[in-house]
Each structure stands twice: as structure tokens, then as C-alpha cells.
Coordinates of C-alpha atoms and ligand atoms in Angstrom, one line a residue:
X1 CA 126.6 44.3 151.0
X2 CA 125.6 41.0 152.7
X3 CA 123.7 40.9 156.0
X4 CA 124.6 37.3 157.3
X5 CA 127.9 38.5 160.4
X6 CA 129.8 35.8 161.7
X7 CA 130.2 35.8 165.4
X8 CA 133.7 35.3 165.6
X9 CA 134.4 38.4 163.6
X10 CA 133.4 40.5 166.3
X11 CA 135.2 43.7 165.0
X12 CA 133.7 43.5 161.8
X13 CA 130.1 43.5 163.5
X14 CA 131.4 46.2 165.4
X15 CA 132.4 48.2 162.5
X16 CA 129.2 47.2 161.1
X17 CA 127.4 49.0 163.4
X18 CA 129.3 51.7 163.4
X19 CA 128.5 52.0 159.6
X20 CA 125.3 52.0 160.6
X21 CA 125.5 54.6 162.8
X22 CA 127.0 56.9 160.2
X23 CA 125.5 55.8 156.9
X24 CA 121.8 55.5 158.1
X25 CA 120.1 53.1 159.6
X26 CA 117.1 53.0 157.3
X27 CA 119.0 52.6 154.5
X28 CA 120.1 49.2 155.8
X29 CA 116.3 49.2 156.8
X30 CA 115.2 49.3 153.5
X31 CA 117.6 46.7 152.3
X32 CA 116.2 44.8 154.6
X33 CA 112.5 45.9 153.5
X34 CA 113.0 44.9 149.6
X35 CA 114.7 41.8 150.0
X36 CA 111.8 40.8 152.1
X37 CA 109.1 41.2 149.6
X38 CA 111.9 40.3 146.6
X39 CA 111.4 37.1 149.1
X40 CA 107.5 36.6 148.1
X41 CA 108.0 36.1 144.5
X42 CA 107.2 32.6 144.7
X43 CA 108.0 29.6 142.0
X44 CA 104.3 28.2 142.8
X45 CA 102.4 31.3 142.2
X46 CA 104.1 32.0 139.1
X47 CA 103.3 28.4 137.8
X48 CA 99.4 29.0 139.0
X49 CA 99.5 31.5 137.6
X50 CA 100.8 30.4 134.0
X51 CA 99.2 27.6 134.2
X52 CA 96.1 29.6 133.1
X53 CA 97.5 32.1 131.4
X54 CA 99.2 29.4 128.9
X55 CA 96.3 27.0 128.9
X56 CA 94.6 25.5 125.8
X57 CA 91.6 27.0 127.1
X58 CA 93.2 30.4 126.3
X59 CA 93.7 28.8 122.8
X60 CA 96.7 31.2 121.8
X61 CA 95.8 34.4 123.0
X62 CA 95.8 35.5 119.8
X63 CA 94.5 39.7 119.6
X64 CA 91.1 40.0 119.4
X65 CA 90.2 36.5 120.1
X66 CA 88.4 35.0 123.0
X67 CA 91.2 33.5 124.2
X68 CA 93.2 37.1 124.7
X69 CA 90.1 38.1 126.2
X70 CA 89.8 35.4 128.9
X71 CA 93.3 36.1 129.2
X72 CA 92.4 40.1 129.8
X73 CA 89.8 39.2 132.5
X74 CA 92.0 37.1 134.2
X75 CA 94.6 40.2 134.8
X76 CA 92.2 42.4 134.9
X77 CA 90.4 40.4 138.0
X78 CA 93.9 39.6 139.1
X79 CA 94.6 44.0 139.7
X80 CA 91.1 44.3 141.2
X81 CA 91.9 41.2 143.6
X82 CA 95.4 42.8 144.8
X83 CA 93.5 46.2 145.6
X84 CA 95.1 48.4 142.3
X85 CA 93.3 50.9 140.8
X86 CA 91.8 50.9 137.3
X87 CA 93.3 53.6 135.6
X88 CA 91.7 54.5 132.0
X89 CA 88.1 56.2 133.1
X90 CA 87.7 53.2 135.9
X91 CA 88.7 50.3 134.0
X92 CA 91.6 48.1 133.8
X93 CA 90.8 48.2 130.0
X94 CA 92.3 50.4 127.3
X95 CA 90.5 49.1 124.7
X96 CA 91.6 49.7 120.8
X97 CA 91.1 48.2 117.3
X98 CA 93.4 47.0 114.6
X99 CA 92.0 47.1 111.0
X100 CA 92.7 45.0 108.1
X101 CA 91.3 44.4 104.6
X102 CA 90.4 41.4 102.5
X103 CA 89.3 41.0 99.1
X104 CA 85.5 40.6 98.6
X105 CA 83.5 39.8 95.7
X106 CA 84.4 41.1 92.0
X107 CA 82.7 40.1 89.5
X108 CA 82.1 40.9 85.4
X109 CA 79.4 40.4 83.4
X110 CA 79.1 40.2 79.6
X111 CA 76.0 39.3 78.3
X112 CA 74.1 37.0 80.7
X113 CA 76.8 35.1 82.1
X114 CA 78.8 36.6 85.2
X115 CA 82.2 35.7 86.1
X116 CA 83.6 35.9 89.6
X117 CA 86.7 36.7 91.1
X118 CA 89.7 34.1 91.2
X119 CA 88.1 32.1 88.2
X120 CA 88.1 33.2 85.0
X121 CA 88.7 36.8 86.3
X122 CA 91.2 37.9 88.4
X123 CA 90.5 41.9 90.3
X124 CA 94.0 42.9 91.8
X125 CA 92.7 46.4 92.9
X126 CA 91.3 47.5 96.6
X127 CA 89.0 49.9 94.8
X128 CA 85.8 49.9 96.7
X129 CA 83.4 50.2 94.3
X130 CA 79.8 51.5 95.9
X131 CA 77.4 49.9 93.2
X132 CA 78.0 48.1 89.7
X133 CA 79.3 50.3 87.0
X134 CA 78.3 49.2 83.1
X135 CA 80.6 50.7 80.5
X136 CA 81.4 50.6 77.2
X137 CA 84.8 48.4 76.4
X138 CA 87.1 49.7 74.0
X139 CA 89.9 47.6 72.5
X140 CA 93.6 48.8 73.0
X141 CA 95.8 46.5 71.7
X142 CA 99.4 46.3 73.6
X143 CA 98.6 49.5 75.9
X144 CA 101.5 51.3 74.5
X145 CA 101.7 54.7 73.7
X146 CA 101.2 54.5 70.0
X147 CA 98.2 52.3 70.8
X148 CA 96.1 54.4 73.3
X149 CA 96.8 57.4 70.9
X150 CA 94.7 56.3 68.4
X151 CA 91.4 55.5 70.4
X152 CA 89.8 57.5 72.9
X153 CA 89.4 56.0 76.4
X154 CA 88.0 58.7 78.1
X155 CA 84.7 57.8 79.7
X156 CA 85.5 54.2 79.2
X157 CA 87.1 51.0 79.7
X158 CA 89.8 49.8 77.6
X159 CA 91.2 46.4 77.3
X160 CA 95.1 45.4 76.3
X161 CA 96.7 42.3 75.7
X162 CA 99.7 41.3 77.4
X163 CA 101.8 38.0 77.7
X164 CA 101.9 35.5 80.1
X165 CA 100.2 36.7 83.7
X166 CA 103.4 37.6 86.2
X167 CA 104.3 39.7 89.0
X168 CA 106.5 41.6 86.3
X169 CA 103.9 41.7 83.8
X170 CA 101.7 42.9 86.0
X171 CA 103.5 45.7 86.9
X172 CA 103.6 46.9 83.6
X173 CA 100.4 46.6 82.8
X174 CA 99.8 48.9 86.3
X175 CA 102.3 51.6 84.4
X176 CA 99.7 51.3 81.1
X177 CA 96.9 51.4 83.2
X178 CA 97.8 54.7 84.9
X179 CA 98.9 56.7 81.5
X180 CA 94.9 54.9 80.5
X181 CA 93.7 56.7 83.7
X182 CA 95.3 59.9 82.6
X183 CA 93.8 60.0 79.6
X184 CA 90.1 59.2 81.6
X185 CA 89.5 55.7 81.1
X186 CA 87.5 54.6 83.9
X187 CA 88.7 51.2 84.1
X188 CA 91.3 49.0 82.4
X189 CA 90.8 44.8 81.8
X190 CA 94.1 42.7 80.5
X191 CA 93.9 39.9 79.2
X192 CA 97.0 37.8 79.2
X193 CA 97.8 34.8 76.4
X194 CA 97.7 31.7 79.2
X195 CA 95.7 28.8 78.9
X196 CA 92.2 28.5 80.8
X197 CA 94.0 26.2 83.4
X198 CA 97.1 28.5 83.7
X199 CA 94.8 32.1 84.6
X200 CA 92.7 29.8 87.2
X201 CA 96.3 28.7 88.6
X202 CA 97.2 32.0 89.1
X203 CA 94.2 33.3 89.9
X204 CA 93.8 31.5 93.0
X205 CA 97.4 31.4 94.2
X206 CA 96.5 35.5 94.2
X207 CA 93.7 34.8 96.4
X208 CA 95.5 33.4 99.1
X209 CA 98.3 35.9 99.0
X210 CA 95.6 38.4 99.4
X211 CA 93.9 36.1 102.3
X212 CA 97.0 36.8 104.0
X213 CA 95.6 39.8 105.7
X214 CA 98.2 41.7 108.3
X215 CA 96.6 44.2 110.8
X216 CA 97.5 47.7 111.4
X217 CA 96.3 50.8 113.7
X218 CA 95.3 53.1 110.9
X219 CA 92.1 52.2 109.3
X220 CA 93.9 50.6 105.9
X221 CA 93.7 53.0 102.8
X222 CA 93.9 51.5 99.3
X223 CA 97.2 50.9 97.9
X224 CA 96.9 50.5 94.4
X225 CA 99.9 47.9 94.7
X226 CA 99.3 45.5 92.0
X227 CA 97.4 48.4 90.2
X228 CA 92.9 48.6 89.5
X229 CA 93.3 46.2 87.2
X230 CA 90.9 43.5 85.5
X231 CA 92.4 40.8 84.5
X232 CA 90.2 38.4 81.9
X233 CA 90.6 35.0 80.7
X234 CA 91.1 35.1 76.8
X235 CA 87.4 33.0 76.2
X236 CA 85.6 35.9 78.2
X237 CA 87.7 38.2 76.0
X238 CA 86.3 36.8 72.8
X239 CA 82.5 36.9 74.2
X240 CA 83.0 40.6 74.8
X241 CA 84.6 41.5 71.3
X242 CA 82.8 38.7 69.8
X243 CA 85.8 37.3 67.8
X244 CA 88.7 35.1 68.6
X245 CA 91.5 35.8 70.8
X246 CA 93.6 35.3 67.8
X247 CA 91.8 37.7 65.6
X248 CA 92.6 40.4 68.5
X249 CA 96.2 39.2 68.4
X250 CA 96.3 40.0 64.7
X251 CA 94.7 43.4 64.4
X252 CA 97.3 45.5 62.4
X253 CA 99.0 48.1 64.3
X254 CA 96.8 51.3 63.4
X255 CA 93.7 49.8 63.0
X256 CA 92.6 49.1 66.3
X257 CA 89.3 50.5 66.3
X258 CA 88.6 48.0 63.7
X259 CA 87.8 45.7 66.6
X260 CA 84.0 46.7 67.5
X261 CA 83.5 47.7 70.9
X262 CA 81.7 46.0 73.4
X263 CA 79.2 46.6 76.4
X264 CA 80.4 45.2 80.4
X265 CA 79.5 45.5 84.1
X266 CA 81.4 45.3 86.8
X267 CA 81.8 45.7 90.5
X268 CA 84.2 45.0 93.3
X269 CA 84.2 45.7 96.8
X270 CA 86.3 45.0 99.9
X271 CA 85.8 43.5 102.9
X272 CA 87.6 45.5 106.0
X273 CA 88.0 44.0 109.0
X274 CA 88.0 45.4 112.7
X275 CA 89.6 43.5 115.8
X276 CA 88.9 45.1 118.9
X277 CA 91.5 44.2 121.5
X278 CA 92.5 46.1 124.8
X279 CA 95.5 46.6 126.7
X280 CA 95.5 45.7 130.2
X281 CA 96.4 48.0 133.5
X282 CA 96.7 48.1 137.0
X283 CA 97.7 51.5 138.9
X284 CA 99.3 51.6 142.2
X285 CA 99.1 55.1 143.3
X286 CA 102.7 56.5 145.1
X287 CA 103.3 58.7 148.0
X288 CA 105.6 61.5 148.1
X289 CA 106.6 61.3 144.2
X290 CA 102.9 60.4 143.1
X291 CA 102.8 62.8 139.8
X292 CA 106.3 60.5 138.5
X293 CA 105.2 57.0 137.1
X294 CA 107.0 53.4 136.6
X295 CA 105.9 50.9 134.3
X296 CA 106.6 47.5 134.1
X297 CA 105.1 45.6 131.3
X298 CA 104.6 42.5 129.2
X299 CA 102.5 41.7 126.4
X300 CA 100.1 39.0 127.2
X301 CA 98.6 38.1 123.5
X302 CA 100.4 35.1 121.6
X303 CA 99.8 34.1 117.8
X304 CA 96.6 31.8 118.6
X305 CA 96.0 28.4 116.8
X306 CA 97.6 26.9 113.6
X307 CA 93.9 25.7 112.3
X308 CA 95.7 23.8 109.3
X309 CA 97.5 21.8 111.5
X310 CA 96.9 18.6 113.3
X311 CA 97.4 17.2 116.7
X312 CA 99.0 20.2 119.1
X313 CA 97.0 23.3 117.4
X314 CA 97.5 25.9 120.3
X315 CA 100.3 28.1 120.6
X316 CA 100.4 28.0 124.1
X317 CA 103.1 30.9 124.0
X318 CA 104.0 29.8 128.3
X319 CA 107.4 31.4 127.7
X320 CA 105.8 34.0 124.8
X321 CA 104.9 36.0 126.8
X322 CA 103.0 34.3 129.7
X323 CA 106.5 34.4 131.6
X324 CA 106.1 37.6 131.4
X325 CA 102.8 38.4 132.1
X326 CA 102.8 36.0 135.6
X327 CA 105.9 38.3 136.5
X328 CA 103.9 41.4 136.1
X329 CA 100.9 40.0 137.9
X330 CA 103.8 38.7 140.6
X331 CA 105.8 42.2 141.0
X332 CA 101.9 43.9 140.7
X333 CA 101.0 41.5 143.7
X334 CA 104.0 42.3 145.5
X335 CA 104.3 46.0 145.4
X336 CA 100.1 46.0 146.5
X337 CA 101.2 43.9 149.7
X338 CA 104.1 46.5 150.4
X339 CA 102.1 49.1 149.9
X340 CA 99.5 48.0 152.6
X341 CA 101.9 47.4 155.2
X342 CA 102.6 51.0 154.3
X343 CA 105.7 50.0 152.4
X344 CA 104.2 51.6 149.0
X345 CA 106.3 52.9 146.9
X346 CA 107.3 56.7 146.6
X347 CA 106.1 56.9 142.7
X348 CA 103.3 55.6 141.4
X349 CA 103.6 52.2 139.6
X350 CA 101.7 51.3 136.4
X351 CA 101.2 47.4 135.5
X352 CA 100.7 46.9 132.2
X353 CA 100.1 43.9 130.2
X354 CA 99.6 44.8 126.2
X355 CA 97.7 43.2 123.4
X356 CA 98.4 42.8 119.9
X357 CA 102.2 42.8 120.7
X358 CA 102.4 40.0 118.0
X359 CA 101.2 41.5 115.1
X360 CA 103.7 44.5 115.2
X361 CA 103.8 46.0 119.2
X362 CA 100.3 47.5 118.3
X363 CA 99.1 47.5 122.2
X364 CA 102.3 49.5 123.2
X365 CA 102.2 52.2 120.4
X366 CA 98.3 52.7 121.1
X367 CA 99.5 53.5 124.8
X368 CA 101.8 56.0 124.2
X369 CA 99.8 57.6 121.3
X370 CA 97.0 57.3 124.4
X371 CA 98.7 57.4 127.8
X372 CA 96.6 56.9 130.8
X373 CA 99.5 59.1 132.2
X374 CA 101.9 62.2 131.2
X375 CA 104.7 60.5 128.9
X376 CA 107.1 63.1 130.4
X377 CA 105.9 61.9 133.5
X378 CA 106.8 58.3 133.4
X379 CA 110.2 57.5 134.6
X380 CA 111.2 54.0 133.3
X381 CA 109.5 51.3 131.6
X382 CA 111.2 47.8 132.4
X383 CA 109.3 45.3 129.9
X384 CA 109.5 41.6 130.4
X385 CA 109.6 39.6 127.2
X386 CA 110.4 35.6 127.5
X387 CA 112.3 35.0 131.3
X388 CA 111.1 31.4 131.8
X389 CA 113.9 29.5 129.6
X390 CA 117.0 28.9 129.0
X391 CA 118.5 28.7 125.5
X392 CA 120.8 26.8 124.0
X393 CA 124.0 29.4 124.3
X394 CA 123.3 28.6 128.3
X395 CA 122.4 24.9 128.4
X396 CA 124.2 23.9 131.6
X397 CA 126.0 27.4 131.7
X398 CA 124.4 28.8 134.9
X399 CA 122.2 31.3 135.3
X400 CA 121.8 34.5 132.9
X401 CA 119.6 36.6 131.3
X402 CA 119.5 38.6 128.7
X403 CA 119.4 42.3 128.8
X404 CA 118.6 45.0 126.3
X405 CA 118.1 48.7 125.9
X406 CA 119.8 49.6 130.0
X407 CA 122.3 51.7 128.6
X408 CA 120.7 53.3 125.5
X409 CA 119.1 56.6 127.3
X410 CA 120.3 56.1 130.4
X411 CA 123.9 55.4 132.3
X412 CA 122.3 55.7 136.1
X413 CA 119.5 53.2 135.0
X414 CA 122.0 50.6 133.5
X415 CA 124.0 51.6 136.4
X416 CA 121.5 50.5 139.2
X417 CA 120.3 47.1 137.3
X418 CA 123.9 46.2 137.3
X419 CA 124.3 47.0 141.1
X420 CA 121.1 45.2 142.4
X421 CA 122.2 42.3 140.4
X422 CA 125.2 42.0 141.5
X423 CA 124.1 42.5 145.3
X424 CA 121.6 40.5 145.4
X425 CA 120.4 37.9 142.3
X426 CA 124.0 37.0 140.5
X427 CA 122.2 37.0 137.3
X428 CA 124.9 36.4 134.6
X429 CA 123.5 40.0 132.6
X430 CA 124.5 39.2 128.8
X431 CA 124.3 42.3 126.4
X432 CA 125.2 40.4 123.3
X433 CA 121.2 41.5 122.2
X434 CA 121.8 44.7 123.3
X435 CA 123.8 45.9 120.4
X436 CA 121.7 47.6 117.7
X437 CA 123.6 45.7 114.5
X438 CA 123.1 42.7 115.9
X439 CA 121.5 40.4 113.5
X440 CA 118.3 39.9 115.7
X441 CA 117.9 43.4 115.5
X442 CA 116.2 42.7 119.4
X443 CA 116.1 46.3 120.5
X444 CA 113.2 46.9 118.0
X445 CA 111.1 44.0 118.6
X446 CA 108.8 44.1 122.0
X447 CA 106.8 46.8 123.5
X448 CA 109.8 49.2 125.2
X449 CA 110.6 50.0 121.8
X450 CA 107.8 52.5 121.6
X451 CA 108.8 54.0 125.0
X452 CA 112.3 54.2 123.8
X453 CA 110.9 56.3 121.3
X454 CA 109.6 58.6 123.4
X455 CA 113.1 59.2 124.9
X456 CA 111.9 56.8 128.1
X457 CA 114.7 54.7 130.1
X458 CA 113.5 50.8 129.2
X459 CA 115.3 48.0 130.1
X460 CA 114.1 44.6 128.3
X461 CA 114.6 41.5 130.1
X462 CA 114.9 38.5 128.0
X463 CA 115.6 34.7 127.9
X464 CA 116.9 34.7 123.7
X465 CA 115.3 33.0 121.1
X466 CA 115.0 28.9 121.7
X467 CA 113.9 26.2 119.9
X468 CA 110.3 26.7 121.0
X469 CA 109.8 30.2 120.0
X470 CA 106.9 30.7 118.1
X471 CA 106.0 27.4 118.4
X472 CA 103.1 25.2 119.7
X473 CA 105.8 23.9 121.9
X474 CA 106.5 26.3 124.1
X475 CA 104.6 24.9 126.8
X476 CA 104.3 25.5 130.9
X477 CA 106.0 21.9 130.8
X478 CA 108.7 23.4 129.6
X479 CA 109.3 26.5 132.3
X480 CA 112.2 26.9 135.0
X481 CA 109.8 28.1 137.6
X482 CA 112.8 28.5 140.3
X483 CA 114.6 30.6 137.4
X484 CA 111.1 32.5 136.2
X485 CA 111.3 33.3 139.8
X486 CA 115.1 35.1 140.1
X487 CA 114.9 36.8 136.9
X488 CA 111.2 38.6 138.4
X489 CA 113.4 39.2 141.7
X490 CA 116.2 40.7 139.8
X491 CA 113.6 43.0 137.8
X492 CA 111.6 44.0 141.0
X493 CA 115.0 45.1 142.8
X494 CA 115.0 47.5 139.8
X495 CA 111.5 48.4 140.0
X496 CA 112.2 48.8 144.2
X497 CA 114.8 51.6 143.4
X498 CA 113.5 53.6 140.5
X499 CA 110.4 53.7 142.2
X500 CA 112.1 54.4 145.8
X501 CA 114.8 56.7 145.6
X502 CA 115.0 60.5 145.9
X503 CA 116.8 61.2 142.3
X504 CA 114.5 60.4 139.3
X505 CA 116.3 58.1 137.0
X506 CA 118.4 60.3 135.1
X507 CA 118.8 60.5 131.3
X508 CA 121.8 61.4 130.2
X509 CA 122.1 60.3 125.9
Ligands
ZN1 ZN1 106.4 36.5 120.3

């Protein structure tokens, strides 16, 4: 319904009234009450606002870094400025760690010399080994069946012979050196036939894929992936059996205990990795339906700093997800003021801006494993991922946004977005993203997928994916401030109602 009544359609204003008279007045009232704070979302303050948020000085925002955590006192100071409560013991921090692993040092030693990981030797295990182990070294020819059942590992290591050093090789060599393991050989070494210059190529292009550490919730356990496997170059080989590679290559089948055995020691450890990151939130307590909960969210990390390359370095990330995060802060800021010209809303609202969204929506799933508030409690969660752009399916094609999830627990919440949009922002809503065979697969991938889980109404509101996405060029520069600012109207309409009117949302699927 639209307010603006033309005087020469006198009937109609008298009808109006009439309406008035037998629908309510403060319904129309409290039209009138949320378009007038929808009214203070302001361009400007978003754009002060992401001007920080997205500045070099927050150099990424990458989880755990100093950056995220300017970016975390920022909000945080921004909640205690607008009067809401901290919620999680009395702070606006839910802190939490990720953990991740990396190789440390292995090393062998034969004789005097020593020979470290990534030259000469290569350790593919994550074995953590608590001091050096010394063992006797048994030759075992291929590794085959035949082979191990003429010696007896148990108690020690055994070496085999393989070909050239592969992913495939290496997995056989894995399979021998579990039936070893069976049969209690404490370790197994392989020793493939590839030039000196070949094993130190290999080597290190092992190291980096094992540099490429991801991070997780759960304290990493080993994997035994590539197998606890030492693998030698053929000249340290020949030091331990002292003979030539050769002469190991041409021990007749049967006689394998020809080959004298040897003496090594060995150690490897692991380095593991903690990042401690928090989740950011701001509580704004309700009246009448205090004990139900709304959450609007964003993640406010990004993917930090490409250190290898040159000129721009910082993933500013001013669409991914600082849009989202200055909506938050916007709607927080909004909601406060409403709430102090005793305007507040009926349930209680939860702000929440989450960490190590990037690295696999880490922050969210640590909330709902941890909820500052009853999970069957909390109503809605309307998450804001990316609203400050407009991609290229839309260039010159009006205003839109993209939206995800409304209908899949739901019908009244996809209902009501639809309703308020259509009375009052004109979005053009697209669900293309919102089917789950869609390519993107976009349902899954920010932070209301973990309270979709948990059989929550979401709604994710979303821009698509542009040419600056995960890019250091998705700059403030590069923002629609006036369209940043109707897409956060649109979403606090939403957040008005769910939060305002009698019925909890209802979920129906
Ligand atoms: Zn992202």
C-alpha cells in the first residue's frame, strides 16, 4: 500500500480512512514506523563505514590475522557505541581456534652424515615421532609377498625398491608398507631408481604441496595419506647396505638376506598450527517475545594478502564481505536507535559478524556447535554475503538481488521477503542461485548454511559472482553505495517483521 493521497481523489482518502478505521490504525502506524528507520540506512555511513572495514590497513582480514582483528575491534566498538549488549559472558567476542598441520623436520642418519627432509630424503608420513628411534635396517627387495616372507621384519625397519617415485607408486608402496606393519616392522624406507636430480625434484615439489596447509575445527589427526613412509635417494641406500644400488637390484629372488643388514636413526615430527580467531556479536535484547531470537549476519574475514605477488597485495574483499558487514553494523545501528525511542523490537535481535567464513564457514559452525542462545530459540537467520555490486547478468539491467535459501524451510518467510519487497524496495529478487543443482552450488557456501542445518529459516542475500571476486580488486572504488543501501533496506524490512509480528515465522518443509 502506498501512503502518498492525491487531493483530488477525495473518495479514495475517504475510504482510506475508513480502512483505517476498520483495519487498525497502528498497523498503518507501524508502516509508517519502519519505513522511517528503513529511511536511516544511509549511502554515506555505509561507505564510512567500508572504508575501514576494506582498507589496506585491514590488510585482508584474513582469520587470525591482525588485520581480522582490527577488523573485530572495530565491530565490536561499533555494538558498544550503539548501546547493544555483549552477549558471550560480557563480550562481543566468541573467540575459537582453527588447527592445521605442517611438516617439520625429518631427518636420517647413517653413519655420521645426516640427511634432511626434501633432499636426499623425502618423509611423506604425519607420524609424530617423540624422540629419534635407531634401528636395525633389513633389506626387502620389491616388498612383495614372496619377498617379506623370507626375512623377518618384526622389530625392524625394512627397505624395498620400487621404480620411478609417483603418486601411483607411492601408493603401492603405502599398500607394502601396511602388510610390513602387520608383520611388525617398525618402519619402512623405499628407495625408488631416479637420478639424484630427479628425487630432489620431487622431493621438493612434495614440500610445497605439504606447505599448502588448510585449517579445520578439530584439532587435525594423522592421516596416513601418502602412507609412514621413508623415502631414500639410491647413494644413501648404498651407504647403508654398503654396496651399490645395482648390486641391490641384482640380488636373486630368494636370497635376500644375502644383502647384510645395516644400522639407521631417524626422527620426524610435525609442526601444528593454532589460529585463534573470534566471531563477533552484538545483542539487542526484545520486549514481549524476548526468549525468541533473530540473527542477521555476515562474515567479516577475507583471504588476506597474496605475499608472492607484486604491486596491489591486499585483498581488500569491500564487496567480500565488507558489504555485508557495514549492513550489519547499519541494520545493528538502526534497530538500537528504534529501540531507544521505544520502538525496539518485540524479539530479541542478534548481530553477528563471523570469522573464518573463508576457510570453509568455520565462525558459523563454531556458533551453532556453541550458541550464545537456544538454537530452537532462534527464529530466522538472514545472512548478507556480497550486496554492494552488480554483475555482469545485470549490467544496465536495473536493480536486483540475488536471493537464496527463502523458500527452503519456510513458505511464510519467503512469503513476507517477497511482500516487503514488493511494497516497499522493488528489488528485482532472482532465484536462479536458489536452486540446489545449480552449478554454483550457492546454497552451501556462506554462513546460513549451518543454520539451515539446524532446520533454521535463512534467507541469503547476494550480489552473484563478478569479476572481482576473490580478487585484490574488489575494492570500496568499486561499490554502489546508493544500491548497498536498498538492498540493507530491503533486508531490514525483513528483519522489521520477523522480529515484530505476533506469529513466529513458521516452518512448514
Ligand atoms: Zn569470499
Amino acid at each position: 500500500m502506498n501512503f502518498e493521497i492525491y487531493p483530488s481523489l477525495m473518495c479514495h482518502r475517504i475510504l482510506f480512512v475508513l480502512f483505517l478505521f476498520s483495519t487498525g490504525i497502528s498497523y498503518a502506524q507501524e508502516n509508517a514506523t519502519m519505513k522511517k528507520y528503513a529511511g536511516m540506512i544511509k549511502a554515506e555511513e555505509l561507505k564510512d563505514n567500508l572504508s575501514i572495514i576494506a582498507s589496506d590497513a585491514m590488510e585482508g582480514r584474513a582469520t587470525g590475522s591482525r588485520g581480522q582483528k582490527m577488523a573485530a575491534a572495530f565491530i565490536a566498538n561499533h555494538f558498544h557505541e550503539i548501546g547493544l549488549e555483549a552477549p558471550v559472558n560480557g563480550s562481543y567476542y566468541q573467540p575459537f581456534n582453527l588447527y592445521s598441520t605442517s611438516p617439520g623436520s625429518a631427518y636420517i642418519k647413517v653413519g655420521k652424515d645426516r640427511y634432511e627432509n626434501f633432499i636426499n630424503i623425502l618423509y611423506t608420513g604425519d607420524d609424530e615421532m617423540e624422540k629419534e628411534a635407531t634401528s636395525e635396517i633389513i633389506f626387502g627387495g620389491l616388498g612383495r609377498d614372496e619377498d617379506l616372507n623370507q626375512i623377518d621384519v618384526s622389530g625392524k625397519t625394512v627397505l624395498f625398491l620400487m621404480d620411478k617415485l609417483s603418486f601411483f607408486t607411492m601408493t603401492q608402496i603405502k599398500f607394502k608398507s601396511e602388510k610390513a606393519r602387520e608383520k611388525g616392522a617398525k618402519y619402512v624406507f623405499a628407495v625408488p631408481s631416479f637420478s639424484s636430480e630427479d628425487f630432489n625434484q620431487f622431493a621438493a615439489s612434495f614440500k610445497s604441496l605439504f606447505s599448502k596447509t588448510s585449517l579445520s575445527l578439530e584439532k587435525p589427526m594423522a592421516t596416513h595419506a601418502y602412507g609412514e613412509v621413508f623415502y631414500l635417494k639410491k647413494e644413501v641406500a648404498e651407504q647403508i647396505f654398503n654396496t651399490s644400488f645395482k648390486s641391490l637390484q641384482n640380488v636373486p629372488q630368494n636370497q635376500l638376506r644375502k644383502i647384510k643388514p645395516g644400522v639407521v636413526s631417524f626422527q620426524a615430527t610435525r609442526n601444528f598450527i593454532t589460529v585463534r580467531s573470534e566471531n563477533v556479536l552484538g545483542y539487542l535484547p526484545g520486549t514481549d517475545k524476548k526468549d525468541e531470537l533473530v540473527i542477521v549476519t555476515a562474515h567479516f574475514d577475507h583471504i588476506g594478502k597474496n605475499a608472492s605477488a607484486e604491486g596491489d597485495v591486499i585483498y581488500n574483499g569491500a564487496d567480500d564481505d565488507g558489504s555485508g558487514t557495514v549492513a550489519v553494523l547499519q541494520l545493528a545501528k538502526i534497530f538500537a536507535q528504534a529501540k531507544k525511542d521505544s520502538f525496539g523490537p518485540r524479539r530479541s535481535m542478534l548481530f553477528m559478524t563471523f570469522a573464518g567464513e573463508e576457510n570453509g564457514l568455520y565462525g558459523s559452525q563454531y556458533y551453532v556447535s556453541n550458541p550464545a542462545f537456544p538454537l530452537s530459540n532462534t527464529v530466522v537467520d538472514l545472512n548478507i554475503d556480497m550486496i554492494g555490486r552488480t554483475d555482469s547478468n545485470y549490467k544496465d539491467k536495473g536493480r536486483y538481488v540475488y536471493v537464496i535459501g527463502s523458500d527452503r524451510l519456510s513458505t511464510d518467510l519467503h512469503q513476507l521477503n517477497e511482500r516487503l519487497n514488493q511494497t516497499y524496495t522493488h528489488l528485482n529478487f532472482d532465484y536462479i542461485y536458489n536452486d540446489l543443482n545449480h552449478k554454483e552450488r550457492l546454497y552451501y557456501r556462506s554462513d546460513h548454511w549451518n543454520f539451515a542445518k539446524q532446520n533454521i529459516p535463512v534467507i541469503f542475500y547476494f550480489d552473484g559472482l563478478h569479476e572481482d571476486y576473490h580478487k585484490v580488486s574488489d575494492e570500496v572504488s568499486k561499490i554502489d553505495f546508493d544500491l548497498l543501501a536498498l538492498r540493507s533496506q530491503c533486508i531490514f524490512y525483513t528483519a522489521w517483521e520477523v522480529a515484530n509480528r505476533n506469529e513466529r515465522v513458521i516452518v512448514d518443509k
